[in-house]
Amino acid sequence: MKILFLSRIVKIKNLDYAIKIISKLKGEIIFNIYGPREDRKYWGFCNNLINELPQNIICRYQKIAKHDDLPEIFNKHHILILPSKGENYGNVIIESLINGTPVIISDKTPFKDLIFKKIGADIPLDNQNKFITILNDYLDMKNREYQDISLKAHLFAKNII
């Protein structure tokens, strides 16, 4: 499974939390990180966590994503993870959904009831096990089921836009 983190690399976006969650997943994982490293000290902390990831997880810092490249980036990933500590809106969430990439996010955004809508999940940050369970469910998912979720994600975002 290919997991995407696409955001500014600052504490509020909670990349370290995402790394800790992903470290507990079973199966082959590719985790790609895109975004400006605005907080160098925080990036150093996250980079130390990346260096401790188990062998089943390949994690790479990619670059700062250009807006024109977003459809291609999203289409190369199965999931966007954004365990943010707070979002006024979350443009990257809509970008992900419009491109058919389900989102696993914190409950600190305006996007709610994503499991019920079958387009991802919004999970409280104090429930790390729920993040792990949902991501493992995606790992175990059959392609047909994933394609249905992807289509629902696209249609949901299209309706909003």
PDB file of C-alpha atoms in Angstrom:
ATOM      1  CA  MET A   1       0.000   0.000   0.000  1.00  0.00           C
ATOM      2  CA  LYS A   2       1.206   3.478  -0.837  1.00  0.00           C
ATOM      3  CA  ILE A   3       0.440   6.105   1.788  1.00  0.00           C
ATOM      4  CA  LEU A   4       0.821   9.841   1.194  1.00  0.00           C
ATOM      5  CA  PHE A   5       1.484  12.716   3.568  1.00  0.00           C
ATOM      6  CA  LEU A   6       1.199  16.020   1.707  1.00  0.00           C
ATOM      7  CA  SER A   7       1.422  19.112   3.851  1.00  0.00           C
ATOM      8  CA  ARG A   8       3.743  21.633   5.390  1.00  0.00           C
ATOM      9  CA  ILE A   9       6.134  19.904   7.736  1.00  0.00           C
ATOM     10  CA  VAL A  10       5.319  21.652  10.992  1.00  0.00           C
ATOM     11  CA  LYS A  11       4.139  20.352  14.375  1.00  0.00           C
ATOM     12  CA  ILE A  12       0.445  21.140  13.842  1.00  0.00           C
ATOM     13  CA  LYS A  13       0.286  18.825  10.811  1.00  0.00           C
ATOM     14  CA  ASN A  14       1.515  15.986  13.060  1.00  0.00           C
ATOM     15  CA  LEU A  15       3.826  14.078  10.708  1.00  0.00           C
ATOM     16  CA  ASP A  16       5.523  12.398  13.674  1.00  0.00           C
ATOM     17  CA  TYR A  17       2.157  10.927  14.717  1.00  0.00           C
ATOM     18  CA  ALA A  18       1.645   9.582  11.180  1.00  0.00           C
ATOM     19  CA  ILE A  19       5.097   7.975  11.214  1.00  0.00           C
ATOM     20  CA  LYS A  20       4.411   6.337  14.585  1.00  0.00           C
ATOM     21  CA  ILE A  21       1.107   4.923  13.317  1.00  0.00           C
ATOM     22  CA  ILE A  22       2.608   3.639  10.087  1.00  0.00           C
ATOM     23  CA  SER A  23       5.448   1.989  12.016  1.00  0.00           C
ATOM     24  CA  LYS A  24       2.889  -0.385  13.531  1.00  0.00           C
ATOM     25  CA  LEU A  25       1.355  -1.557  10.227  1.00  0.00           C
ATOM     26  CA  LYS A  26       1.886  -5.053   8.892  1.00  0.00           C
ATOM     27  CA  GLY A  27       2.531  -5.659   5.224  1.00  0.00           C
ATOM     28  CA  GLU A  28       4.540  -3.847   2.593  1.00  0.00           C
ATOM     29  CA  ILE A  29       4.151  -0.066   2.893  1.00  0.00           C
ATOM     30  CA  ILE A  30       5.525   2.791   0.851  1.00  0.00           C
ATOM     31  CA  PHE A  31       5.121   6.089   2.681  1.00  0.00           C
ATOM     32  CA  ASN A  32       5.865   9.231   0.666  1.00  0.00           C
ATOM     33  CA  ILE A  33       6.157  12.655   2.261  1.00  0.00           C
ATOM     34  CA  TYR A  34       5.647  15.817   0.219  1.00  0.00           C
ATOM     35  CA  GLY A  35       5.804  19.342   1.546  1.00  0.00           C
ATOM     36  CA  PRO A  36       8.057  22.180   2.598  1.00  0.00           C
ATOM     37  CA  ARG A  37      10.215  21.462   5.646  1.00  0.00           C
ATOM     38  CA  GLU A  38       9.297  24.734   7.350  1.00  0.00           C
ATOM     39  CA  ASP A  39      10.333  23.677  10.844  1.00  0.00           C
ATOM     40  CA  ARG A  40      13.851  22.217  10.493  1.00  0.00           C
ATOM     41  CA  LYS A  41      14.059  21.074  14.119  1.00  0.00           C
ATOM     42  CA  TYR A  42      10.726  19.251  13.818  1.00  0.00           C
ATOM     43  CA  TRP A  43      11.825  17.704  10.515  1.00  0.00           C
ATOM     44  CA  GLY A  44      14.972  16.420  12.262  1.00  0.00           C
ATOM     45  CA  PHE A  45      12.786  14.774  14.923  1.00  0.00           C
ATOM     46  CA  CYS A  46      10.588  13.197  12.224  1.00  0.00           C
ATOM     47  CA  ASN A  47      13.632  12.074  10.248  1.00  0.00           C
ATOM     48  CA  ASN A  48      14.925  10.234  13.332  1.00  0.00           C
ATOM     49  CA  LEU A  49      11.580   8.394  13.537  1.00  0.00           C
ATOM     50  CA  ILE A  50      11.805   7.556   9.826  1.00  0.00           C
ATOM     51  CA  ASN A  51      15.262   6.041  10.358  1.00  0.00           C
ATOM     52  CA  GLU A  52      13.774   3.701  12.994  1.00  0.00           C
ATOM     53  CA  LEU A  53      10.974   2.335  10.777  1.00  0.00           C
ATOM     54  CA  PRO A  54      10.845  -1.449  10.342  1.00  0.00           C
ATOM     55  CA  GLN A  55      12.018  -3.066   7.100  1.00  0.00           C
ATOM     56  CA  ASN A  56       8.500  -3.564   5.725  1.00  0.00           C
ATOM     57  CA  ILE A  57       8.117   0.216   5.424  1.00  0.00           C
ATOM     58  CA  ILE A  58       9.896   2.306   2.825  1.00  0.00           C
ATOM     59  CA  CYS A  59       9.624   6.000   3.636  1.00  0.00           C
ATOM     60  CA  ARG A  60      10.888   8.775   1.380  1.00  0.00           C
ATOM     61  CA  TYR A  61      10.815  12.526   1.522  1.00  0.00           C
ATOM     62  CA  GLN A  62       9.939  13.496  -2.032  1.00  0.00           C
ATOM     63  CA  LYS A  63       9.792  17.246  -2.543  1.00  0.00           C
ATOM     64  CA  ILE A  64       7.477  20.201  -2.422  1.00  0.00           C
ATOM     65  CA  ALA A  65       4.555  19.292  -4.658  1.00  0.00           C
ATOM     66  CA  LYS A  66       3.579  21.653  -7.448  1.00  0.00           C
ATOM     67  CA  HIS A  67      -0.158  22.135  -7.851  1.00  0.00           C
ATOM     68  CA  ASP A  68      -0.065  20.857 -11.438  1.00  0.00           C
ATOM     69  CA  ASP A  69       1.506  17.602 -10.200  1.00  0.00           C
ATOM     70  CA  LEU A  70      -1.173  16.858  -7.596  1.00  0.00           C
ATOM     71  CA  PRO A  71      -3.426  14.602  -9.705  1.00  0.00           C
ATOM     72  CA  GLU A  72      -0.464  12.396 -10.618  1.00  0.00           C
ATOM     73  CA  ILE A  73       0.780  12.322  -7.013  1.00  0.00           C
ATOM     74  CA  PHE A  74      -2.626  11.380  -5.604  1.00  0.00           C
ATOM     75  CA  ASN A  75      -3.214   8.762  -8.280  1.00  0.00           C
ATOM     76  CA  LYS A  76       0.033   7.009  -7.303  1.00  0.00           C
ATOM     77  CA  HIS A  77      -1.159   6.558  -3.703  1.00  0.00           C
ATOM     78  CA  HIS A  78      -3.927   4.594  -2.026  1.00  0.00           C
ATOM     79  CA  ILE A  79      -4.427   6.786   1.049  1.00  0.00           C
ATOM     80  CA  LEU A  80      -3.729  10.318   2.244  1.00  0.00           C
ATOM     81  CA  ILE A  81      -2.915  10.478   5.947  1.00  0.00           C
ATOM     82  CA  LEU A  82      -3.211  13.803   7.759  1.00  0.00           C
ATOM     83  CA  PRO A  83      -3.479  13.486  11.554  1.00  0.00           C
ATOM     84  CA  SER A  84      -3.501  17.275  11.908  1.00  0.00           C
ATOM     85  CA  LYS A  85      -3.954  18.918  15.291  1.00  0.00           C
ATOM     86  CA  GLY A  86      -6.228  21.476  13.630  1.00  0.00           C
ATOM     87  CA  GLU A  87      -7.420  22.596  10.207  1.00  0.00           C
ATOM     88  CA  ASN A  88      -9.654  25.533   9.344  1.00  0.00           C
ATOM     89  CA  TYR A  89     -10.574  23.732   6.157  1.00  0.00           C
ATOM     90  CA  GLY A  90      -7.979  21.342   4.757  1.00  0.00           C
ATOM     91  CA  ASN A  91      -7.592  21.988   1.043  1.00  0.00           C
ATOM     92  CA  VAL A  92      -5.351  18.951   0.655  1.00  0.00           C
ATOM     93  CA  ILE A  93      -8.225  16.786   1.894  1.00  0.00           C
ATOM     94  CA  ILE A  94     -10.514  17.974  -0.903  1.00  0.00           C
ATOM     95  CA  GLU A  95      -7.653  17.646  -3.423  1.00  0.00           C
ATOM     96  CA  SER A  96      -7.159  14.056  -2.308  1.00  0.00           C
ATOM     97  CA  LEU A  97     -10.844  13.174  -2.472  1.00  0.00           C
ATOM     98  CA  ILE A  98     -11.428  14.800  -5.881  1.00  0.00           C
ATOM     99  CA  ASN A  99      -8.619  12.616  -7.191  1.00  0.00           C
ATOM    100  CA  GLY A 100     -10.264   9.519  -5.720  1.00  0.00           C
ATOM    101  CA  THR A 101      -7.751   9.020  -2.904  1.00  0.00           C
ATOM    102  CA  PRO A 102      -9.487   8.254   0.409  1.00  0.00           C
ATOM    103  CA  VAL A 103      -8.313  10.165   3.472  1.00  0.00           C
ATOM    104  CA  ILE A 104      -7.394   9.024   6.968  1.00  0.00           C
ATOM    105  CA  ILE A 105      -7.443  12.222   9.011  1.00  0.00           C
ATOM    106  CA  SER A 106      -7.880  13.467  12.545  1.00  0.00           C
ATOM    107  CA  ASP A 107     -11.222  14.713  13.794  1.00  0.00           C
ATOM    108  CA  LYS A 108      -9.726  18.224  13.979  1.00  0.00           C
ATOM    109  CA  THR A 109     -10.970  19.232  10.511  1.00  0.00           C
ATOM    110  CA  PRO A 110     -14.411  20.207   9.194  1.00  0.00           C
ATOM    111  CA  PHE A 111     -14.710  16.801   7.455  1.00  0.00           C
ATOM    112  CA  LYS A 112     -16.815  14.432   9.551  1.00  0.00           C
ATOM    113  CA  ASP A 113     -18.384  10.974   9.358  1.00  0.00           C
ATOM    114  CA  LEU A 114     -16.025   9.793   6.617  1.00  0.00           C
ATOM    115  CA  ILE A 115     -16.350   6.120   7.596  1.00  0.00           C
ATOM    116  CA  PHE A 116     -20.119   6.381   7.279  1.00  0.00           C
ATOM    117  CA  LYS A 117     -19.680   8.082   3.882  1.00  0.00           C
ATOM    118  CA  LYS A 118     -17.202   5.334   2.918  1.00  0.00           C
ATOM    119  CA  ILE A 119     -14.524   7.764   1.743  1.00  0.00           C
ATOM    120  CA  GLY A 120     -11.952   7.399   4.542  1.00  0.00           C
ATOM    121  CA  ALA A 121     -11.979   8.070   8.259  1.00  0.00           C
ATOM    122  CA  ASP A 122     -11.829  10.992  10.701  1.00  0.00           C
ATOM    123  CA  ILE A 123     -10.400   9.717  13.955  1.00  0.00           C
ATOM    124  CA  PRO A 124      -9.682  11.324  17.351  1.00  0.00           C
ATOM    125  CA  LEU A 125      -5.952  11.737  17.931  1.00  0.00           C
ATOM    126  CA  ASP A 126      -6.233   9.987  21.299  1.00  0.00           C
ATOM    127  CA  ASN A 127      -7.244   6.775  19.492  1.00  0.00           C
ATOM    128  CA  GLN A 128      -4.042   5.677  17.773  1.00  0.00           C
ATOM    129  CA  ASN A 129      -5.317   2.089  17.659  1.00  0.00           C
ATOM    130  CA  LYS A 130      -8.253   3.181  15.489  1.00  0.00           C
ATOM    131  CA  PHE A 131      -5.841   4.760  12.978  1.00  0.00           C
ATOM    132  CA  ILE A 132      -3.881   1.494  12.885  1.00  0.00           C
ATOM    133  CA  THR A 133      -7.022  -0.639  12.531  1.00  0.00           C
ATOM    134  CA  ILE A 134      -8.423   1.461   9.684  1.00  0.00           C
ATOM    135  CA  LEU A 135      -5.115   1.473   7.807  1.00  0.00           C
ATOM    136  CA  ASN A 136      -4.799  -2.298   8.248  1.00  0.00           C
ATOM    137  CA  ASP A 137      -8.336  -2.646   6.898  1.00  0.00           C
ATOM    138  CA  TYR A 138      -7.235  -0.769   3.777  1.00  0.00           C
ATOM    139  CA  LEU A 139      -4.190  -3.044   3.521  1.00  0.00           C
ATOM    140  CA  ASP A 140      -6.459  -6.092   3.551  1.00  0.00           C
ATOM    141  CA  MET A 141      -9.063  -4.607   1.216  1.00  0.00           C
ATOM    142  CA  LYS A 142      -9.883  -6.210  -2.126  1.00  0.00           C
ATOM    143  CA  ASN A 143      -9.305  -4.053  -5.186  1.00  0.00           C
ATOM    144  CA  ARG A 144     -13.021  -3.888  -6.077  1.00  0.00           C
ATOM    145  CA  GLU A 145     -13.941  -2.534  -2.631  1.00  0.00           C
ATOM    146  CA  TYR A 146     -11.119   0.014  -2.813  1.00  0.00           C
ATOM    147  CA  GLN A 147     -12.265   1.157  -6.270  1.00  0.00           C
ATOM    148  CA  ASP A 148     -15.793   1.708  -4.904  1.00  0.00           C
ATOM    149  CA  ILE A 149     -14.415   3.850  -2.068  1.00  0.00           C
ATOM    150  CA  SER A 150     -12.225   5.766  -4.515  1.00  0.00           C
ATOM    151  CA  LEU A 151     -15.229   6.564  -6.706  1.00  0.00           C
ATOM    152  CA  LYS A 152     -17.303   7.657  -3.691  1.00  0.00           C
ATOM    153  CA  ALA A 153     -14.450   9.922  -2.573  1.00  0.00           C
ATOM    154  CA  HIS A 154     -14.320  11.559  -6.000  1.00  0.00           C
ATOM    155  CA  LEU A 155     -18.090  12.051  -6.169  1.00  0.00           C
ATOM    156  CA  PHE A 156     -18.202  13.452  -2.621  1.00  0.00           C
ATOM    157  CA  ALA A 157     -15.553  16.087  -3.429  1.00  0.00           C
ATOM    158  CA  LYS A 158     -17.102  16.856  -6.809  1.00  0.00           C
ATOM    159  CA  ASN A 159     -20.396  17.600  -5.036  1.00  0.00           C
ATOM    160  CA  ILE A 160     -18.628  19.982  -2.623  1.00  0.00           C
ATOM    161  CA  ILE A 161     -16.743  21.763  -5.396  1.00  0.00           C
TER     162      ILE A 161
END
